[in-house]
mmCIF file of C-alpha atoms and ligand atoms in Angstrom:
data_model
loop_
_atom_site.group_PDB
_atom_site.id
_atom_site.type_symbol
_atom_site.label_atom_id
_atom_site.label_comp_id
_atom_site.label_asym_id
_atom_site.label_seq_id
_atom_site.Cartn_x
_atom_site.Cartn_y
_atom_site.Cartn_z
ATOM 1 C CA MET A 1 0.000 0.000 0.000
ATOM 2 C CA LEU A 2 1.365 3.331 -1.065
ATOM 3 C CA SER A 3 0.134 5.157 2.043
ATOM 4 C CA ARG A 4 2.287 3.035 4.329
ATOM 5 C CA GLN A 5 5.417 3.949 2.374
ATOM 6 C CA ILE A 6 4.786 7.700 2.451
ATOM 7 C CA ALA A 7 2.940 7.987 5.753
ATOM 8 C CA SER A 8 5.097 10.771 7.237
ATOM 9 C CA LYS A 9 4.524 12.928 4.147
ATOM 10 C CA LEU A 10 0.779 12.376 4.356
ATOM 11 C CA LEU A 11 0.668 13.811 7.889
ATOM 12 C CA ASN A 12 0.952 17.288 6.352
ATOM 13 C CA TYR A 13 -2.270 17.072 4.333
ATOM 14 C CA GLU A 14 -5.694 18.092 5.555
ATOM 15 C CA THR A 15 -7.751 14.940 6.107
ATOM 16 C CA PRO A 16 -9.838 13.164 5.003
ATOM 17 C CA PHE A 17 -8.629 12.770 1.421
ATOM 18 C CA TYR A 18 -8.352 10.161 -1.280
ATOM 19 C CA LEU A 19 -4.824 9.028 -2.097
ATOM 20 C CA TYR A 20 -4.418 7.636 -5.610
ATOM 21 C CA ASP A 21 -1.520 5.413 -6.626
ATOM 22 C CA ILE A 22 -1.178 6.379 -10.272
ATOM 23 C CA ASP A 23 1.631 3.923 -10.858
ATOM 24 C CA LEU A 24 -0.668 1.074 -9.774
ATOM 25 C CA LEU A 25 -3.432 2.466 -11.992
ATOM 26 C CA ARG A 26 -1.051 2.418 -14.951
ATOM 27 C CA ARG A 27 0.112 -1.128 -14.214
ATOM 28 C CA THR A 28 -3.529 -2.229 -13.957
ATOM 29 C CA LEU A 29 -4.344 -0.615 -17.294
ATOM 30 C CA GLU A 30 -1.258 -2.157 -18.901
ATOM 31 C CA SER A 31 -2.343 -5.602 -17.746
ATOM 32 C CA LEU A 32 -5.917 -5.005 -18.927
ATOM 33 C CA VAL A 33 -4.846 -3.798 -22.365
ATOM 34 C CA TYR A 34 -2.288 -6.590 -22.776
ATOM 35 C CA GLU A 35 -4.786 -9.316 -21.835
ATOM 36 C CA SER A 36 -7.717 -7.901 -23.826
ATOM 37 C CA GLU A 37 -5.635 -7.416 -26.974
ATOM 38 C CA LYS A 38 -4.862 -11.145 -27.016
ATOM 39 C CA TYR A 39 -8.491 -11.733 -28.002
ATOM 40 C CA GLY A 40 -9.323 -8.442 -29.697
ATOM 41 C CA TYR A 41 -11.759 -7.527 -26.908
ATOM 42 C CA LYS A 42 -12.834 -3.892 -26.566
ATOM 43 C CA VAL A 43 -12.953 -2.394 -23.088
ATOM 44 C CA HIS A 44 -14.991 0.559 -21.820
ATOM 45 C CA TYR A 45 -14.282 2.138 -18.452
ATOM 46 C CA ALA A 46 -17.438 2.470 -16.306
ATOM 47 C CA ILE A 47 -17.003 6.118 -15.411
ATOM 48 C CA LYS A 48 -19.452 5.853 -12.498
ATOM 49 C CA ALA A 49 -16.738 4.084 -10.520
ATOM 50 C CA ASN A 50 -14.614 7.240 -10.390
ATOM 51 C CA TYR A 51 -14.906 10.336 -12.569
ATOM 52 C CA ASP A 52 -11.854 12.178 -11.228
ATOM 53 C CA ASP A 53 -10.298 14.232 -14.074
ATOM 54 C CA HIS A 54 -6.721 13.160 -13.437
ATOM 55 C CA ILE A 55 -7.696 9.487 -13.324
ATOM 56 C CA LEU A 56 -9.760 9.829 -16.497
ATOM 57 C CA GLY A 57 -6.809 11.492 -18.221
ATOM 58 C CA VAL A 58 -4.608 8.489 -17.421
ATOM 59 C CA ILE A 59 -7.299 6.015 -18.536
ATOM 60 C CA ARG A 60 -7.717 7.876 -21.824
ATOM 61 C CA GLU A 61 -4.026 7.315 -22.627
ATOM 62 C CA TYR A 62 -4.721 3.567 -22.780
ATOM 63 C CA GLY A 63 -7.378 3.861 -25.480
ATOM 64 C CA LEU A 64 -10.392 2.623 -23.502
ATOM 65 C CA GLY A 65 -13.959 3.565 -24.363
ATOM 66 C CA ILE A 66 -16.390 4.817 -21.718
ATOM 67 C CA ASP A 67 -19.550 3.305 -20.250
ATOM 68 C CA CYS A 68 -21.902 6.035 -19.016
ATOM 69 C CA ALA A 69 -25.019 6.044 -16.869
ATOM 70 C CA SER A 70 -26.170 9.636 -17.356
ATOM 71 C CA GLY A 71 -26.009 12.584 -19.715
ATOM 72 C CA ASN A 72 -23.550 14.310 -17.406
ATOM 73 C CA GLU A 73 -21.248 11.285 -17.525
ATOM 74 C CA ILE A 74 -21.302 11.468 -21.340
ATOM 75 C CA ARG A 75 -20.526 15.194 -21.133
ATOM 76 C CA LYS A 76 -17.622 14.553 -18.753
ATOM 77 C CA ALA A 77 -16.165 11.862 -21.040
ATOM 78 C CA LEU A 78 -16.408 14.125 -24.080
ATOM 79 C CA GLU A 79 -14.890 17.086 -22.211
ATOM 80 C CA LEU A 80 -11.946 14.891 -21.272
ATOM 81 C CA GLY A 81 -11.378 14.004 -24.909
ATOM 82 C CA PHE A 82 -12.838 10.503 -25.188
ATOM 83 C CA ASP A 83 -14.055 9.532 -28.661
ATOM 84 C CA PRO A 84 -17.890 9.614 -28.905
ATOM 85 C CA LYS A 85 -17.689 6.395 -30.937
ATOM 86 C CA GLY A 86 -16.244 4.635 -27.883
ATOM 87 C CA ILE A 87 -19.082 5.723 -25.583
ATOM 88 C CA VAL A 88 -22.016 3.529 -24.570
ATOM 89 C CA TYR A 89 -24.887 4.795 -22.457
ATOM 90 C CA ALA A 90 -27.010 2.516 -20.249
ATOM 91 C CA GLY A 91 -29.604 3.338 -17.581
ATOM 92 C CA VAL A 92 -33.139 2.249 -16.753
ATOM 93 C CA GLY A 93 -34.469 5.769 -16.551
ATOM 94 C CA LYS A 94 -32.890 8.081 -19.087
ATOM 95 C CA ARG A 95 -34.447 11.528 -18.952
ATOM 96 C CA ASP A 96 -35.638 13.203 -22.157
ATOM 97 C CA LYS A 97 -32.870 15.797 -22.138
ATOM 98 C CA GLU A 98 -30.280 13.063 -21.595
ATOM 99 C CA LEU A 99 -31.627 11.052 -24.535
ATOM 100 C CA HIS A 100 -31.616 14.135 -26.780
ATOM 101 C CA TYR A 101 -28.036 14.863 -25.733
ATOM 102 C CA ALA A 102 -26.872 11.294 -26.403
ATOM 103 C CA ILE A 103 -28.636 11.174 -29.787
ATOM 104 C CA GLU A 104 -27.032 14.443 -30.872
ATOM 105 C CA ARG A 105 -23.529 13.380 -29.778
ATOM 106 C CA ASN A 106 -23.613 10.364 -32.068
ATOM 107 C CA ILE A 107 -22.165 7.943 -29.493
ATOM 108 C CA LEU A 108 -21.409 4.275 -30.175
ATOM 109 C CA ALA A 109 -24.723 3.053 -28.749
ATOM 110 C CA ILE A 110 -27.516 3.839 -26.350
ATOM 111 C CA ASN A 111 -28.146 0.655 -24.401
ATOM 112 C CA CYS A 112 -31.945 0.490 -24.206
ATOM 113 C CA GLU A 113 -33.617 -0.975 -21.165
ATOM 114 C CA SER A 114 -37.314 -1.090 -22.123
ATOM 115 C CA ILE A 115 -39.510 -1.413 -25.187
ATOM 116 C CA GLU A 116 -40.998 1.984 -24.398
ATOM 117 C CA GLU A 117 -37.525 3.544 -24.373
ATOM 118 C CA LEU A 118 -36.893 2.133 -27.875
ATOM 119 C CA HIS A 119 -40.032 3.904 -29.087
ATOM 120 C CA VAL A 120 -39.028 7.178 -27.428
ATOM 121 C CA ILE A 121 -35.517 7.089 -28.952
ATOM 122 C CA ASP A 122 -37.038 6.316 -32.331
ATOM 123 C CA ALA A 123 -39.397 9.296 -32.037
ATOM 124 C CA PHE A 124 -36.678 11.694 -30.781
ATOM 125 C CA SER A 125 -34.355 10.540 -33.577
ATOM 126 C CA ALA A 126 -37.064 11.106 -36.191
ATOM 127 C CA GLU A 127 -37.616 14.647 -34.839
ATOM 128 C CA CYS A 128 -34.008 15.540 -35.543
ATOM 129 C CA GLY A 129 -33.706 13.552 -38.752
ATOM 130 C CA ARG A 130 -31.325 10.931 -37.404
ATOM 131 C CA CYS A 131 -31.039 7.192 -37.149
ATOM 132 C CA THR A 132 -29.605 6.261 -33.734
ATOM 133 C CA ASP A 133 -27.470 3.223 -32.994
ATOM 134 C CA VAL A 134 -28.780 1.295 -30.010
ATOM 135 C CA ALA A 135 -28.016 -1.943 -28.210
ATOM 136 C CA LEU A 136 -30.648 -4.032 -26.471
ATOM 137 C CA ARG A 137 -29.840 -4.448 -22.795
ATOM 138 C CA ILE A 138 -31.290 -7.817 -21.976
ATOM 139 C CA ASN A 139 -31.800 -9.142 -18.488
ATOM 140 C CA PRO A 140 -30.262 -12.637 -18.668
ATOM 141 C CA ASP A 141 -31.624 -13.880 -15.300
ATOM 142 C CA ILE A 142 -28.336 -14.953 -13.737
ATOM 143 C CA ASP A 143 -27.388 -15.046 -10.070
ATOM 144 C CA PRO A 144 -23.908 -13.466 -9.962
ATOM 145 C CA LYS A 145 -23.234 -14.703 -6.407
ATOM 146 C CA THR A 146 -22.436 -11.302 -5.023
ATOM 147 C CA ASN A 147 -23.923 -8.915 -2.449
ATOM 148 C CA HIS A 148 -27.636 -8.694 -3.326
ATOM 149 C CA CYS A 149 -27.447 -4.872 -3.210
ATOM 150 C CA ILE A 150 -25.238 -4.881 -6.308
ATOM 151 C CA ASP A 151 -26.637 -7.666 -8.497
ATOM 152 C CA THR A 152 -28.399 -6.441 -11.611
ATOM 153 C CA GLY A 153 -29.197 -9.367 -13.877
ATOM 154 C CA GLN A 154 -31.769 -11.477 -12.057
ATOM 155 C CA ALA A 155 -35.268 -11.911 -13.461
ATOM 156 C CA ASP A 156 -36.926 -9.474 -11.076
ATOM 157 C CA SER A 157 -34.302 -6.738 -11.358
ATOM 158 C CA LYS A 158 -35.171 -3.272 -12.673
ATOM 159 C CA PHE A 159 -32.323 -3.456 -15.199
ATOM 160 C CA GLY A 160 -32.588 -4.541 -18.814
ATOM 161 C CA ILE A 161 -35.481 -5.874 -20.894
ATOM 162 C CA SER A 162 -36.592 -9.419 -20.240
ATOM 163 C CA TYR A 163 -35.637 -11.712 -23.096
ATOM 164 C CA GLU A 164 -39.250 -12.920 -23.333
ATOM 165 C CA GLU A 165 -40.447 -9.355 -23.809
ATOM 166 C CA VAL A 166 -37.972 -8.814 -26.636
ATOM 167 C CA LEU A 167 -39.245 -11.966 -28.349
ATOM 168 C CA GLU A 168 -42.858 -10.794 -27.981
ATOM 169 C CA HIS A 169 -41.997 -7.457 -29.609
ATOM 170 C CA VAL A 170 -39.721 -8.514 -32.453
ATOM 171 C CA GLU A 171 -41.907 -7.117 -35.237
ATOM 172 C CA ASP A 172 -42.652 -3.971 -33.269
ATOM 173 C CA ILE A 173 -38.911 -3.349 -32.696
ATOM 174 C CA LYS A 174 -38.064 -4.008 -36.328
ATOM 175 C CA SER A 175 -40.694 -1.517 -37.466
ATOM 176 C CA LEU A 176 -38.846 1.382 -35.802
ATOM 177 C CA LYS A 177 -37.154 3.155 -38.690
ATOM 178 C CA ASN A 178 -35.060 5.697 -36.795
ATOM 179 C CA ILE A 179 -33.045 3.279 -34.701
ATOM 180 C CA ASN A 180 -30.483 0.668 -35.696
ATOM 181 C CA ILE A 181 -30.145 -2.269 -33.343
ATOM 182 C CA ILE A 182 -26.396 -2.847 -33.563
ATOM 183 C CA GLY A 183 -25.578 -4.634 -30.333
ATOM 184 C CA LEU A 184 -26.584 -6.765 -27.397
ATOM 185 C CA HIS A 185 -25.753 -5.586 -23.891
ATOM 186 C CA LEU A 186 -25.953 -7.147 -20.464
ATOM 187 C CA HIS A 187 -24.390 -6.582 -17.069
ATOM 188 C CA ILE A 188 -25.101 -9.124 -14.376
ATOM 189 C CA GLY A 189 -23.695 -7.415 -11.294
ATOM 190 C CA SER A 190 -20.634 -6.097 -9.555
ATOM 191 C CA GLN A 191 -17.838 -7.415 -7.296
ATOM 192 C CA ILE A 192 -18.132 -10.900 -8.786
ATOM 193 C CA ARG A 193 -15.431 -13.167 -7.341
ATOM 194 C CA GLU A 194 -16.822 -16.528 -8.413
ATOM 195 C CA LEU A 195 -15.721 -16.461 -12.019
ATOM 196 C CA HIS A 196 -17.698 -19.578 -13.039
ATOM 197 C CA VAL A 197 -20.725 -17.255 -13.000
ATOM 198 C CA PHE A 198 -19.358 -15.775 -16.225
ATOM 199 C CA GLU A 199 -19.521 -19.228 -17.834
ATOM 200 C CA ASN A 200 -23.300 -19.311 -17.254
ATOM 201 C CA MET A 201 -23.509 -15.808 -18.640
ATOM 202 C CA CYS A 202 -21.692 -16.858 -21.843
ATOM 203 C CA ASP A 203 -23.948 -19.887 -22.293
ATOM 204 C CA LYS A 204 -27.028 -17.654 -22.102
ATOM 205 C CA VAL A 205 -25.553 -15.013 -24.386
ATOM 206 C CA ASN A 206 -24.773 -17.642 -27.040
ATOM 207 C CA VAL A 207 -28.427 -18.686 -27.168
ATOM 208 C CA ILE A 208 -29.747 -15.123 -27.171
ATOM 209 C CA VAL A 209 -27.383 -13.983 -29.932
ATOM 210 C CA ALA A 210 -28.159 -16.999 -32.124
ATOM 211 C CA ASN A 211 -31.911 -16.488 -31.696
ATOM 212 C CA LEU A 212 -31.810 -12.761 -32.345
ATOM 213 C CA ALA A 213 -29.693 -13.348 -35.456
ATOM 214 C CA SER A 214 -32.195 -15.892 -36.752
ATOM 215 C CA LEU A 215 -34.959 -13.347 -36.153
ATOM 216 C CA GLY A 216 -33.144 -10.918 -38.436
ATOM 217 C CA PHE A 217 -31.223 -8.701 -35.989
ATOM 218 C CA ASP A 218 -27.824 -7.775 -37.374
ATOM 219 C CA LEU A 219 -25.765 -7.463 -34.194
ATOM 220 C CA ARG A 220 -22.279 -6.015 -34.617
ATOM 221 C CA PHE A 221 -21.183 -6.345 -31.004
ATOM 222 C CA VAL A 222 -21.953 -8.118 -27.776
ATOM 223 C CA ASP A 223 -21.214 -6.117 -24.636
ATOM 224 C CA VAL A 224 -21.051 -8.404 -21.609
ATOM 225 C CA GLY A 225 -20.721 -5.592 -19.037
ATOM 226 C CA GLY A 226 -18.324 -5.411 -16.114
ATOM 227 C CA GLY A 227 -18.418 -6.912 -12.658
ATOM 228 C CA LEU A 228 -14.974 -8.407 -12.113
ATOM 229 C CA GLY A 229 -14.359 -8.261 -8.352
ATOM 230 C CA ILE A 230 -11.299 -7.141 -6.402
ATOM 231 C CA ASN A 231 -9.673 -8.409 -3.213
ATOM 232 C CA TYR A 232 -11.049 -6.207 -0.418
ATOM 233 C CA ASP A 233 -9.878 -8.652 2.265
ATOM 234 C CA VAL A 234 -6.139 -8.530 1.564
ATOM 235 C CA PRO A 235 -5.583 -6.064 -1.274
ATOM 236 C CA GLU A 236 -1.798 -6.408 -0.998
ATOM 237 C CA ASN A 237 -2.136 -9.994 -2.272
ATOM 238 C CA GLU A 238 -3.846 -8.986 -5.480
ATOM 239 C CA PRO A 239 -3.298 -5.327 -6.350
ATOM 240 C CA ILE A 240 -4.048 -6.023 -10.021
ATOM 241 C CA PRO A 241 -7.233 -8.021 -10.693
ATOM 242 C CA ASN A 242 -7.101 -11.199 -12.688
ATOM 243 C CA PHE A 243 -8.266 -10.003 -16.095
ATOM 244 C CA ALA A 244 -6.508 -12.938 -17.757
ATOM 245 C CA SER A 245 -8.733 -15.533 -16.038
ATOM 246 C CA LEU A 246 -11.948 -13.750 -16.917
ATOM 247 C CA PHE A 247 -10.948 -13.268 -20.542
ATOM 248 C CA SER A 248 -9.892 -16.864 -20.933
ATOM 249 C CA ILE A 249 -13.266 -18.028 -19.553
ATOM 250 C CA VAL A 250 -15.090 -15.780 -21.993
ATOM 251 C CA GLN A 251 -12.854 -16.878 -24.857
ATOM 252 C CA LYS A 252 -13.610 -20.513 -24.045
ATOM 253 C CA HIS A 253 -17.368 -20.177 -23.553
ATOM 254 C CA LEU A 254 -18.612 -17.292 -25.646
ATOM 255 C CA ASP A 255 -19.548 -18.215 -29.189
ATOM 256 C CA VAL A 256 -20.723 -15.143 -31.060
ATOM 257 C CA GLY A 257 -18.934 -15.590 -34.378
ATOM 258 C CA SER A 258 -17.082 -12.591 -35.708
ATOM 259 C CA ARG A 259 -19.003 -10.071 -33.609
ATOM 260 C CA GLU A 260 -16.981 -7.674 -31.454
ATOM 261 C CA VAL A 261 -16.922 -8.515 -27.746
ATOM 262 C CA HIS A 262 -16.999 -5.555 -25.349
ATOM 263 C CA PHE A 263 -16.511 -5.268 -21.579
ATOM 264 C CA GLU A 264 -17.294 -2.421 -19.185
ATOM 265 C CA PHE A 265 -15.061 -2.505 -16.118
ATOM 266 C CA GLY A 266 -15.215 -0.002 -13.294
ATOM 267 C CA ARG A 267 -14.103 -1.382 -9.948
ATOM 268 C CA SER A 268 -11.394 -3.668 -11.320
ATOM 269 C CA ILE A 269 -9.663 -0.729 -13.025
ATOM 270 C CA VAL A 270 -9.667 1.869 -10.261
ATOM 271 C CA GLY A 271 -10.663 0.075 -7.029
ATOM 272 C CA GLU A 272 -7.246 -0.846 -5.721
ATOM 273 C CA CYS A 273 -5.472 2.365 -6.700
ATOM 274 C CA GLY A 274 -7.408 4.486 -4.184
ATOM 275 C CA GLU A 275 -7.207 4.731 -0.400
ATOM 276 C CA LEU A 276 -9.203 6.977 1.890
ATOM 277 C CA ILE A 277 -6.836 8.585 4.386
ATOM 278 C CA THR A 278 -8.413 9.715 7.625
ATOM 279 C CA ARG A 279 -7.182 11.003 10.996
ATOM 280 C CA VAL A 280 -8.125 9.751 14.428
ATOM 281 C CA LEU A 281 -10.090 12.406 16.284
ATOM 282 C CA PHE A 282 -11.035 10.726 19.537
ATOM 283 C CA ASN A 283 -10.962 7.472 21.494
ATOM 284 C CA LYS A 284 -13.821 6.482 23.758
ATOM 285 C CA THR A 285 -15.341 3.403 25.333
ATOM 286 C CA THR A 286 -19.079 2.720 25.410
ATOM 287 C CA ALA A 287 -20.913 1.632 28.556
ATOM 288 C CA THR A 288 -20.868 -1.871 27.117
ATOM 289 C CA GLY A 289 -17.069 -1.824 26.833
ATOM 290 C CA ARG A 290 -16.782 -1.282 23.082
ATOM 291 C CA LYS A 291 -13.692 0.730 22.150
ATOM 292 C CA LEU A 292 -14.601 3.352 19.593
ATOM 293 C CA LEU A 293 -12.100 5.036 17.363
ATOM 294 C CA ILE A 294 -13.711 8.182 15.993
ATOM 295 C CA VAL A 295 -12.106 9.282 12.716
ATOM 296 C CA ASP A 296 -12.581 12.427 10.639
ATOM 297 C CA ALA A 297 -13.961 10.610 7.571
ATOM 298 C CA SER A 298 -17.499 9.311 7.436
ATOM 299 C CA MET A 299 -20.122 7.771 5.202
ATOM 300 C CA THR A 300 -20.149 11.080 3.330
ATOM 301 C CA GLU A 301 -16.701 10.288 1.899
ATOM 302 C CA LEU A 302 -17.119 6.497 1.620
ATOM 303 C CA VAL A 303 -20.679 5.208 1.837
ATOM 304 C CA ARG A 304 -20.068 1.548 0.915
ATOM 305 C CA PRO A 305 -19.850 0.121 4.473
ATOM 306 C CA ALA A 306 -22.979 2.003 5.606
ATOM 307 C CA MET A 307 -24.907 1.331 2.400
ATOM 308 C CA TYR A 308 -24.088 -2.290 1.604
ATOM 309 C CA GLY A 309 -22.297 -3.535 4.706
ATOM 310 C CA SER A 310 -19.177 -3.715 2.551
ATOM 311 C CA TYR A 311 -15.814 -4.562 4.043
ATOM 312 C CA HIS A 312 -12.730 -2.367 3.573
ATOM 313 C CA ASN A 313 -9.424 -3.294 5.159
ATOM 314 C CA ILE A 314 -8.206 -0.600 7.585
ATOM 315 C CA GLU A 315 -4.700 0.010 8.891
ATOM 316 C CA ASN A 316 -3.044 2.570 11.160
ATOM 317 C CA ILE A 317 -0.133 3.882 9.071
ATOM 318 C CA THR A 318 1.531 6.212 11.572
ATOM 319 C CA SER A 319 1.328 4.533 14.981
ATOM 320 C CA GLN A 320 4.712 3.408 16.326
ATOM 321 C CA GLU A 321 3.106 1.071 18.859
ATOM 322 C CA SER A 322 3.639 -2.658 18.578
ATOM 323 C CA ALA A 323 0.626 -3.518 20.765
ATOM 324 C CA MET A 324 -2.585 -4.241 18.899
ATOM 325 C CA GLU A 325 -6.089 -3.272 20.049
ATOM 326 C CA LYS A 326 -9.582 -4.083 18.793
ATOM 327 C CA TYR A 327 -11.617 -1.070 17.760
ATOM 328 C CA THR A 328 -14.905 -0.142 16.191
ATOM 329 C CA VAL A 329 -13.984 2.555 13.675
ATOM 330 C CA VAL A 330 -16.760 5.131 13.343
ATOM 331 C CA GLY A 331 -17.179 8.312 11.314
ATOM 332 C CA THR A 332 -18.377 11.830 12.052
ATOM 333 C CA ALA A 333 -21.834 11.728 10.427
ATOM 334 C CA CYS A 334 -25.043 11.887 12.424
ATOM 335 C CA GLU A 335 -26.073 8.352 11.520
ATOM 336 C CA SER A 336 -25.742 5.201 13.589
ATOM 337 C CA THR A 337 -24.800 3.195 10.498
ATOM 338 C CA ASP A 338 -21.772 5.429 9.960
ATOM 339 C CA VAL A 339 -19.391 2.649 10.978
ATOM 340 C CA PHE A 340 -16.395 1.696 8.832
ATOM 341 C CA ASP A 341 -15.825 -1.617 10.603
ATOM 342 C CA GLU A 342 -16.223 -3.385 13.932
ATOM 343 C CA ASN A 343 -13.639 -5.374 15.829
ATOM 344 C CA VAL A 344 -10.752 -4.147 13.716
ATOM 345 C CA SER A 345 -7.305 -5.088 14.959
ATOM 346 C CA LEU A 346 -5.125 -1.987 14.750
ATOM 347 C CA ARG A 347 -1.888 -0.843 16.297
ATOM 348 C CA LYS A 348 -2.803 1.109 19.429
ATOM 349 C CA SER A 349 -4.248 4.292 18.006
ATOM 350 C CA ARG A 350 -4.177 7.838 19.326
ATOM 351 C CA ARG A 351 -5.601 11.220 18.375
ATOM 352 C CA GLY A 352 -3.752 12.484 15.301
ATOM 353 C CA ASP A 353 -2.777 9.060 13.903
ATOM 354 C CA LEU A 354 -3.549 8.409 10.245
ATOM 355 C CA LEU A 355 -5.595 5.414 9.138
ATOM 356 C CA THR A 356 -5.932 4.140 5.604
ATOM 357 C CA ILE A 357 -9.217 2.651 4.440
ATOM 358 C CA LYS A 358 -8.046 0.555 1.517
ATOM 359 C CA SER A 359 -9.479 -0.393 -1.886
ATOM 360 C CA ALA A 360 -11.519 2.803 -2.022
ATOM 361 C CA GLY A 361 -10.727 3.929 -5.573
ATOM 362 C CA ALA A 362 -14.048 2.712 -6.971
ATOM 363 C CA TYR A 363 -17.453 3.962 -5.807
ATOM 364 C CA GLY A 364 -15.743 6.029 -3.114
ATOM 365 C CA MET A 365 -15.376 9.607 -4.256
ATOM 366 C CA SER A 366 -18.011 9.141 -6.953
ATOM 367 C CA MET A 367 -20.629 8.358 -4.283
ATOM 368 C CA ALA A 368 -19.533 11.044 -1.811
ATOM 369 C CA SER A 369 -22.219 13.391 -0.526
ATOM 370 C CA ARG A 370 -22.462 16.648 1.341
ATOM 371 C CA TYR A 371 -24.704 15.318 4.106
ATOM 372 C CA ASN A 372 -24.188 17.338 7.316
ATOM 373 C CA LEU A 373 -22.756 19.947 4.928
ATOM 374 C CA HIS A 374 -19.441 18.159 4.991
ATOM 375 C CA ASP A 375 -16.873 19.359 2.467
ATOM 376 C CA LEU A 376 -16.218 16.918 -0.344
ATOM 377 C CA PRO A 377 -12.863 15.190 0.185
ATOM 378 C CA SER A 378 -9.865 16.279 -1.823
ATOM 379 C CA ALA A 379 -7.477 14.047 -3.765
ATOM 380 C CA VAL A 380 -3.732 13.500 -3.586
ATOM 381 C CA TYR A 381 -2.062 11.785 -6.557
ATOM 382 C CA SER A 382 1.169 9.827 -6.268
ATOM 383 C CA ASP A 383 2.565 11.349 -9.462
ATOM 384 C CA LYS A 384 2.029 14.892 -8.189
ATOM 385 C CA LEU A 385 3.537 14.485 -4.729
HETATM 386 N N1 LLP B 1 -21.793 -1.633 -16.729
HETATM 387 C C1 LLP B 1 -22.983 -1.322 -16.162
HETATM 388 C C2 LLP B 1 -24.170 -1.251 -17.005
HETATM 389 C C3 LLP B 1 -23.051 -1.084 -14.786
HETATM 390 O O1 LLP B 1 -24.235 -0.783 -14.239
HETATM 391 C C4 LLP B 1 -21.879 -1.149 -13.997
HETATM 392 C C5 LLP B 1 -21.934 -0.894 -12.556
HETATM 393 C C6 LLP B 1 -20.664 -1.455 -14.626
HETATM 394 C C7 LLP B 1 -20.668 -1.709 -16.003
HETATM 395 C C8 LLP B 1 -19.355 -1.535 -13.897
HETATM 396 O O2 LLP B 1 -19.356 -2.575 -12.974
HETATM 397 P P1 LLP B 1 -18.010 -2.950 -12.183
HETATM 398 O O3 LLP B 1 -17.000 -3.426 -13.193
HETATM 399 O O4 LLP B 1 -17.558 -1.721 -11.481
HETATM 400 O O5 LLP B 1 -18.437 -4.004 -11.249
HETATM 401 N N2 LLP B 1 -21.793 1.233 -5.920
HETATM 402 C C9 LLP B 1 -21.649 -0.205 -5.893
HETATM 403 C C10 LLP B 1 -21.456 -0.786 -7.282
HETATM 404 C C11 LLP B 1 -22.560 -0.408 -8.238
HETATM 405 C C12 LLP B 1 -22.290 -0.889 -9.642
HETATM 406 C C13 LLP B 1 -23.204 -0.221 -10.591
HETATM 407 N N3 LLP B 1 -23.019 -0.636 -11.936
HETATM 408 C C14 LLP B 1 -20.494 -0.565 -4.970
HETATM 409 O O6 LLP B 1 -19.906 0.327 -4.381
HETATM 410 O O7 LLP B 1 -20.206 -1.741 -4.787
#
């Protein structure tokens, strides 16, 4: 972990802040590009994971496309110089102004999530004399074996169109003259660590693609989404996720002929390169004997533990003590769920010590809020130190 190596330097910064290891980000991107090029796979970065300008600038250097979930995310990607023809746009509830914006920017594809949305895009495209490229986001009904809060591809989920509904509306969809169905999209969930789940996904995709082709859909690409998990338990053991294993599974099981295969990774690209650095404010013990360590970060900087019960490994990076203590690490927000972790073994910690909350590069800063009118956290980049 970078923070451990430069802990004394970090003491001078106002906390809490995100520390980004740009060298690790680059090594992760190098591995991703190297492994994906073996099979000719195209990769989009899911910008929702972290839309920091400096990070996006580095990602752009590696030639990735962008997966967006809102009009503002498309705008951000374009402002940072990403090619519109590498941008895909998914989302169950795209607002009218967002659809107009996406249609006018001529992006690679709008990933449609309902039959009604297809009709609306067709009508908006007709109004401005265009024919818009879209992909059908199909709900494949797969259990991705992850935290239920972040699965997206099971039958009852709000995401995607059910395959049955697509089949019922084939003629209706084909009659829409101002959209081109050029791709198939799915995304089954996030933080997937059991990679065999992707085998099931490939088996389903093969059937769907073959059926849609026989029904006359001319699909140019198949976008199988993101979801590759990272090692939150011991990030030091696996700083760069295992892209090679996932790609080799997909290579072995996906059978979509000469169609392009796309991925949309968020967490696996930026998750491990970010740490949330926070300072100990106070120690206290509850009436029940629980030792609380009150730190100056909170759920407003990193909401994952409070929102999903997610685990992040925590370490005291400045204490010189050799004795370990068990603490419950809590934040400053006025919410009882504002707890980073319970029963954490840390070196004996005092007011002023710095803690790192690891693996916070994805869905950390991008989900920060100003609850309690907290300031948004700043960022420190390893290549600007
Ligand atoms: N593509 C689509 C359509 C998505 O909805 C997502 C994430 C991704 C790609 C990227 O997935 P990844 O490779 O990062 O797993 N806030 C939650 C995660 C929400 C994921 C939302 N969609 C968390 O902190 O765990």
